[in-house]
Amino acid sequence: MKISEKTKIYKNLIGDKWTEASTGETFLVTNPADTRMELGICQQSSEQDVLEAVEAAKEALKSWKKEAAPERGQFILRAAAYIEERSDEFIKQLILEVGKSYADAKAEVTRTVRAMRYLAGEAERLTGETIPSWDKEVIGYTKREAIGVVGIITPWNVPLAIAAWKIATALACGCTVVFKPSSQTPLVSQWLVEAYQKTGLPAGVVNFVTGPGSKVGNAIANHSDIKAVSFTGSNGVGLTINQLIAKRGARFQAEMGGKNPFVVLEDADLELATDHAIAGGLGESGQRCTATSRIIVVKSIADEFVALLKQKVENLNVGNPIEEGTQMGPVIDQGSMESILNYIEIAKKENGVLVTGGDRLTEGDYAHGYFVAPTIFRNITPDMTIAQEEIFGPVISVMEVDSFDQAMEWANNVEYGLSSTIYTNDLEKSMQFINNIEAGFTHVNMPSTYSEPQFPFGGIKGTGIGGYREVGSTAIDFYTEYKTVYIKPHGKK
Ligand code: NAD
């Protein structure tokens, strides 16, 4: 592909210098809705760039961890204000770079600012405990200290908010950061780093290195001076990094894939349930870890539910999200599109019944982008591939069950455990669902994708490694160590 001379060049941030990669190589980022549109040229970095970033982060750590914690929070608040003031530009960038609809892009910017504000407050809540001693002369307490330099590795589908909440928590806790974004959506991630730079953040507190996971990500995982790595991405990559980190005994947090169940019982409000199934299953073209991918509906209402869902899905406005009124945009790239279309073919072969969609869209405005029609299958059973594997695209599976008990069993019958939801006004069944669902978070009569940053976020089973949570009051656990202190004020015999 010919690169235009006008395309903006993005650089790494190491210490206080925007630098080119040591390899001298770059890569191009284009708009997934129209690949003729070049968005930016990024640095194709290597291990050497990570080594330099870690040195800068180590140097900065010496004073950053000693800064008054509430002062650290002020930098996060100022960066949040910077983003909020430019929210229209950030929204547009998410639309162009990720292919999100206006509503989804706006929601990500709002979530980013809210998360940063909440986490800035954590700098004022880095409390320990005072604990009574058996010795009446001893004062005993615990305090939290920064774990050190942390590596942050993020996915392409939420390139602003996830990076924002990981970095904000790290900074509040007194850590310094080496941040590697996804190569599919690195530009808006750099905008976040720039927001911090504009606050006057000391050099080296946040360092930014773009490039391939196999080199830059790998170097972060292997570097002995990086004391903890927070990763969000696919299960395959998360498990690979986990092995590298386990070998050197560092701390690891991985938030990975989902295969989230959406249970619909006899008494559900089907207008509400179908609206939320579409928002959760096809919003962001189904490319969310919390996406509604399995709708488990009782047979007595399945025909009515599917008919209503089909009608609404076929009325969705799919197109280039920069055009007003677009509800669903493209998928992220050629590889993702092929993988999604392959899952659709597998579902057909395994006797799933195609209700609507099932193809790539290629005519007219779709010709230069990666568009997959919103797709619904029914008669899906737990033994089928699309009932088990994360598709990460606009494909919803409807699974029909005889009873609530069977719905519960099918809901839990996957390796993942991220989000979940149930539609009913039966309090007893809601409570049974809440208590028995194997998921890091759950909902009643709300979309599987719903979350707020003051609540902990994360998955169990195959979705999570480390047992930590992001955002919420427990996010600081990952970035801090406890120190236990015993003091005898008078040092006399
Ligand atoms: P991915 O695993 O391909 O990439 C994630 C990051 O890891 C990228 O920055 C990538 O460059 C890097 N990477 C790749 N190989 C690496 C290696 N060998 N060593 C170190 N780093 C490496 O994931 P993706 O396609 O960017 O994101 C989609 C996935 O993320 C989906 O599975 C989705 O469910 C998951 N996700 C999970 C959550 C959550 O909170 N649970 C949130 C968003 C996305």
Coordinates of N, CA, C and O in Angstrom, one line a residue, residues 325-407:
G325 N -26.2 8.4 12.2 CA -27.3 7.4 12.2 C -26.8 6.0 12.1 O -27.6 5.0 12.3
T326 N -25.5 5.8 11.9 CA -25.0 4.4 11.8 C -25.0 3.7 13.2 O -24.6 4.3 14.1
Q327 N -25.6 2.5 13.2 CA -25.7 1.8 14.5 C -24.6 0.7 14.6 O -24.2 0.4 15.7
M328 N -24.2 0.2 13.5 CA -23.1 -0.8 13.6 C -22.1 -0.6 12.5 O -22.5 -0.5 11.3
G329 N -20.8 -0.6 12.8 CA -19.8 -0.4 11.8 C -19.1 -1.7 11.4 O -19.7 -2.7 11.5
P330 N -17.8 -1.5 11.0 CA -17.1 -2.7 10.5 C -16.5 -3.5 11.6 O -16.6 -3.1 12.7
V331 N -15.9 -4.6 11.2 CA -15.0 -5.3 12.2 C -13.6 -4.8 12.0 O -13.3 -4.0 11.0
I332 N -12.6 -5.2 12.8 CA -11.4 -4.4 12.9 C -10.5 -4.6 11.7 O -9.8 -3.7 11.3
D333 N -10.4 -5.8 11.2 CA -9.4 -6.0 10.1 C -9.7 -7.3 9.3 O -10.7 -8.0 9.6
Q334 N -9.0 -7.5 8.2 CA -9.2 -8.6 7.3 C -9.1 -9.9 8.1 O -10.0 -10.8 7.9
G335 N -8.1 -10.1 9.0 CA -8.0 -11.3 9.7 C -9.2 -11.6 10.6 O -9.7 -12.8 10.6
S336 N -9.7 -10.6 11.3 CA -10.9 -10.8 12.1 C -12.1 -11.1 11.3 O -12.9 -12.0 11.6
M337 N -12.2 -10.4 10.2 CA -13.4 -10.7 9.3 C -13.4 -12.1 8.8 O -14.4 -12.8 8.8
E338 N -12.2 -12.6 8.4 CA -12.1 -14.0 7.9 C -12.4 -15.0 9.0 O -13.1 -16.0 8.8
S339 N -11.9 -14.7 10.2 CA -12.2 -15.6 11.3 C -13.7 -15.7 11.6 O -14.3 -16.7 11.8
I340 N -14.4 -14.5 11.6 CA -15.8 -14.4 11.9 C -16.6 -15.2 10.8 O -17.5 -16.0 11.1
L341 N -16.2 -15.0 9.5 CA -16.9 -15.7 8.4 C -16.7 -17.2 8.5 O -17.6 -18.0 8.2
N342 N -15.5 -17.6 9.0 CA -15.2 -19.0 9.1 C -16.1 -19.6 10.2 O -16.6 -20.7 10.0
Y343 N -16.3 -18.9 11.3 CA -17.2 -19.4 12.4 C -18.6 -19.5 11.8 O -19.3 -20.5 12.2
I344 N -19.0 -18.6 11.0 CA -20.4 -18.7 10.4 C -20.5 -20.0 9.6 O -21.5 -20.7 9.7
E345 N -19.5 -20.3 8.8 CA -19.5 -21.5 8.0 C -19.5 -22.7 8.9 O -20.2 -23.7 8.6
I346 N -18.7 -22.7 9.9 CA -18.7 -23.9 10.9 C -20.1 -24.1 11.4 O -20.6 -25.2 11.5
A347 N -20.7 -23.0 11.9 CA -22.1 -23.1 12.5 C -23.1 -23.7 11.5 O -23.9 -24.5 11.9
K348 N -23.0 -23.3 10.2 CA -23.9 -23.8 9.2 C -23.6 -25.3 9.1 O -24.6 -26.1 9.1
K349 N -22.4 -25.7 9.0 CA -22.0 -27.2 8.9 C -22.5 -28.0 10.1 O -22.8 -29.1 9.9
E350 N -22.5 -27.3 11.2 CA -22.9 -28.1 12.5 C -24.4 -28.0 12.7 O -24.8 -28.2 13.8
N351 N -25.1 -27.6 11.7 CA -26.6 -27.6 11.7 C -27.2 -26.5 12.5 O -28.4 -26.6 13.0
G352 N -26.5 -25.4 12.7 CA -27.1 -24.2 13.3 C -28.1 -23.6 12.2 O -27.8 -23.7 11.0
V353 N -29.2 -23.1 12.7 CA -30.1 -22.5 11.7 C -29.9 -21.0 11.6 O -30.1 -20.3 12.6
L354 N -29.6 -20.6 10.4 CA -29.3 -19.2 10.1 C -30.6 -18.4 10.1 O -31.4 -18.7 9.2
V355 N -30.8 -17.4 11.0 CA -32.0 -16.6 11.0 C -31.9 -15.4 10.1 O -32.8 -15.0 9.4
T356 N -30.7 -14.8 10.2 CA -30.5 -13.6 9.4 C -29.0 -13.3 9.3 O -28.2 -13.8 10.1
G357 N -28.5 -12.6 8.3 CA -27.1 -12.3 8.1 C -26.3 -13.5 7.5 O -26.8 -14.2 6.7
G358 N -25.1 -13.6 8.0 CA -24.3 -14.7 7.6 C -23.3 -14.4 6.5 O -22.6 -15.3 6.0
D359 N -23.2 -13.1 6.0 CA -22.3 -12.8 4.9 C -21.4 -11.6 5.2 O -21.8 -10.8 6.0
R360 N -20.4 -11.5 4.3 CA -19.7 -10.2 4.3 C -20.5 -9.3 3.4 O -21.2 -9.7 2.5
L361 N -20.5 -8.0 3.8 CA -21.2 -6.9 3.0 C -20.1 -6.2 2.1 O -19.1 -5.7 2.6
T362 N -20.3 -6.2 0.8 CA -19.3 -5.7 -0.1 C -19.7 -4.7 -1.1 O -18.9 -4.0 -1.7
E363 N -21.0 -4.4 -1.2 CA -21.5 -3.5 -2.2 C -21.4 -2.1 -1.7 O -21.5 -1.8 -0.5
G364 N -21.3 -1.1 -2.7 CA -21.4 0.3 -2.4 C -20.5 0.8 -1.3 O -19.3 0.6 -1.4
D365 N -21.1 1.4 -0.3 CA -20.3 2.0 0.8 C -19.5 0.9 1.6 O -18.6 1.3 2.3
Y366 N -19.9 -0.3 1.4 CA -19.2 -1.4 2.2 C -17.9 -1.8 1.4 O -17.1 -2.6 2.0
A367 N -17.7 -1.4 0.2 CA -16.7 -2.0 -0.7 C -15.3 -1.9 -0.1 O -14.5 -2.8 -0.4
H368 N -15.0 -0.9 0.6 CA -13.6 -0.7 1.0 C -13.4 -0.9 2.5 O -12.3 -0.5 3.1
G369 N -14.3 -1.6 3.2 CA -14.2 -1.8 4.6 C -14.4 -3.3 4.9 O -14.7 -4.1 4.1
Y370 N -14.3 -3.6 6.2 CA -14.5 -5.0 6.7 C -15.9 -5.1 7.3 O -16.0 -5.1 8.6
F371 N -16.9 -5.3 6.5 CA -18.2 -5.3 7.1 C -18.8 -6.8 7.0 O -18.7 -7.4 6.0
V372 N -19.3 -7.2 8.2 CA -20.0 -8.5 8.2 C -21.4 -8.2 8.6 O -21.7 -7.4 9.6
A373 N -22.4 -8.8 8.0 CA -23.8 -8.6 8.3 C -24.1 -9.0 9.7 O -23.6 -10.1 10.1
P374 N -24.9 -8.3 10.4 CA -25.3 -8.8 11.8 C -26.0 -10.2 11.6 O -26.9 -10.3 10.8
T375 N -25.6 -11.1 12.4 CA -25.9 -12.5 12.1 C -26.5 -13.2 13.4 O -26.0 -13.0 14.5
I376 N -27.6 -13.9 13.1 CA -28.2 -14.6 14.2 C -28.4 -16.1 13.8 O -28.9 -16.4 12.7
F377 N -28.0 -17.0 14.7 CA -28.2 -18.4 14.5 C -29.2 -18.9 15.6 O -29.1 -18.3 16.7
R378 N -30.0 -19.9 15.3 CA -30.8 -20.5 16.4 C -30.6 -22.0 16.3 O -29.8 -22.5 15.5
N379 N -31.2 -22.7 17.3 CA -31.0 -24.2 17.4 C -29.5 -24.5 17.7 O -29.0 -25.5 17.3
I380 N -28.8 -23.6 18.4 CA -27.4 -23.9 18.8 C -27.4 -24.7 20.1 O -28.2 -24.4 21.0
T381 N -26.6 -25.7 20.1 CA -26.5 -26.5 21.4 C -25.1 -26.4 21.9 O -24.1 -26.1 21.1
P382 N -24.9 -26.8 23.2 CA -23.6 -26.5 23.8 C -22.4 -27.3 23.1 O -21.2 -26.9 23.3
D383 N -22.7 -28.4 22.4 CA -21.6 -29.1 21.7 C -21.1 -28.4 20.5 O -20.1 -28.8 19.9
M384 N -21.8 -27.4 20.0 CA -21.4 -26.8 18.7 C -20.2 -25.8 19.0 O -20.2 -25.1 20.0
T385 N -19.4 -25.6 18.0 CA -18.2 -24.7 18.1 C -18.6 -23.3 18.5 O -18.0 -22.7 19.4
I386 N -19.7 -22.8 17.8 CA -20.0 -21.3 18.1 C -20.7 -21.2 19.5 O -20.8 -20.0 19.9
A387 N -21.0 -22.3 20.2 CA -21.5 -22.1 21.5 C -20.3 -22.1 22.5 O -20.6 -21.8 23.7
Q388 N -19.1 -22.4 22.1 CA -18.0 -22.5 23.0 C -16.9 -21.5 22.8 O -16.3 -21.1 23.7
E389 N -16.6 -21.2 21.5 CA -15.5 -20.3 21.2 C -15.9 -18.9 21.1 O -16.9 -18.6 20.6
E390 N -15.0 -18.0 21.5 CA -15.2 -16.6 21.4 C -15.1 -16.2 19.9 O -14.0 -16.4 19.3
I391 N -16.2 -15.6 19.3 CA -16.2 -15.3 17.9 C -15.6 -13.8 17.7 O -14.9 -13.6 16.7
F392 N -16.0 -13.0 18.6 CA -15.5 -11.6 18.6 C -16.0 -10.9 17.3 O -15.2 -10.3 16.6
G393 N -17.3 -11.0 17.0 CA -17.9 -10.4 15.8 C -19.4 -10.4 16.0 O -19.9 -10.8 17.0
P394 N -20.1 -9.8 15.0 CA -21.5 -9.6 15.1 C -22.3 -10.9 14.9 O -23.2 -10.9 13.9
V395 N -22.1 -11.9 15.7 CA -22.8 -13.1 15.6 C -23.4 -13.5 16.9 O -22.7 -13.7 17.9
I396 N -24.7 -13.7 16.9 CA -25.4 -14.1 18.2 C -26.0 -15.5 18.0 O -26.6 -15.8 17.0
S397 N -25.8 -16.4 19.0 CA -26.3 -17.7 19.0 C -27.5 -17.8 19.9 O -27.4 -17.4 21.1
V398 N -28.7 -18.3 19.4 CA -29.8 -18.5 20.2 C -29.9 -20.0 20.5 O -29.8 -20.8 19.6
M399 N -30.0 -20.3 21.9 CA -30.0 -21.6 22.3 C -31.3 -21.8 23.1 O -31.7 -21.0 23.9
E400 N -32.0 -22.9 22.7 CA -33.4 -23.1 23.3 C -33.4 -24.2 24.3 O -32.9 -25.3 24.1
V401 N -34.0 -23.9 25.5 CA -34.0 -24.8 26.6 C -35.4 -25.1 27.1 O -36.3 -24.3 26.9
D402 N -35.5 -26.2 27.8 CA -36.8 -26.6 28.4 C -37.1 -25.9 29.7 O -38.3 -25.8 30.0
S403 N -36.1 -25.6 30.4 CA -36.4 -25.1 31.8 C -35.3 -24.2 32.3 O -34.2 -24.0 31.7
F404 N -35.6 -23.5 33.4 CA -34.6 -22.6 34.1 C -33.3 -23.4 34.4 O -32.2 -23.0 34.2
D405 N -33.5 -24.7 34.9 CA -32.4 -25.5 35.4 C -31.5 -25.8 34.2 O -30.2 -25.7 34.3
Q406 N -32.1 -26.1 33.0 CA -31.3 -26.3 31.9 C -30.6 -25.1 31.4 O -29.4 -25.1 31.0
A407 N -31.3 -23.9 31.5 CA -30.6 -22.6 31.1 C -29.4 -22.4 32.0 O -28.3 -22.0 31.5

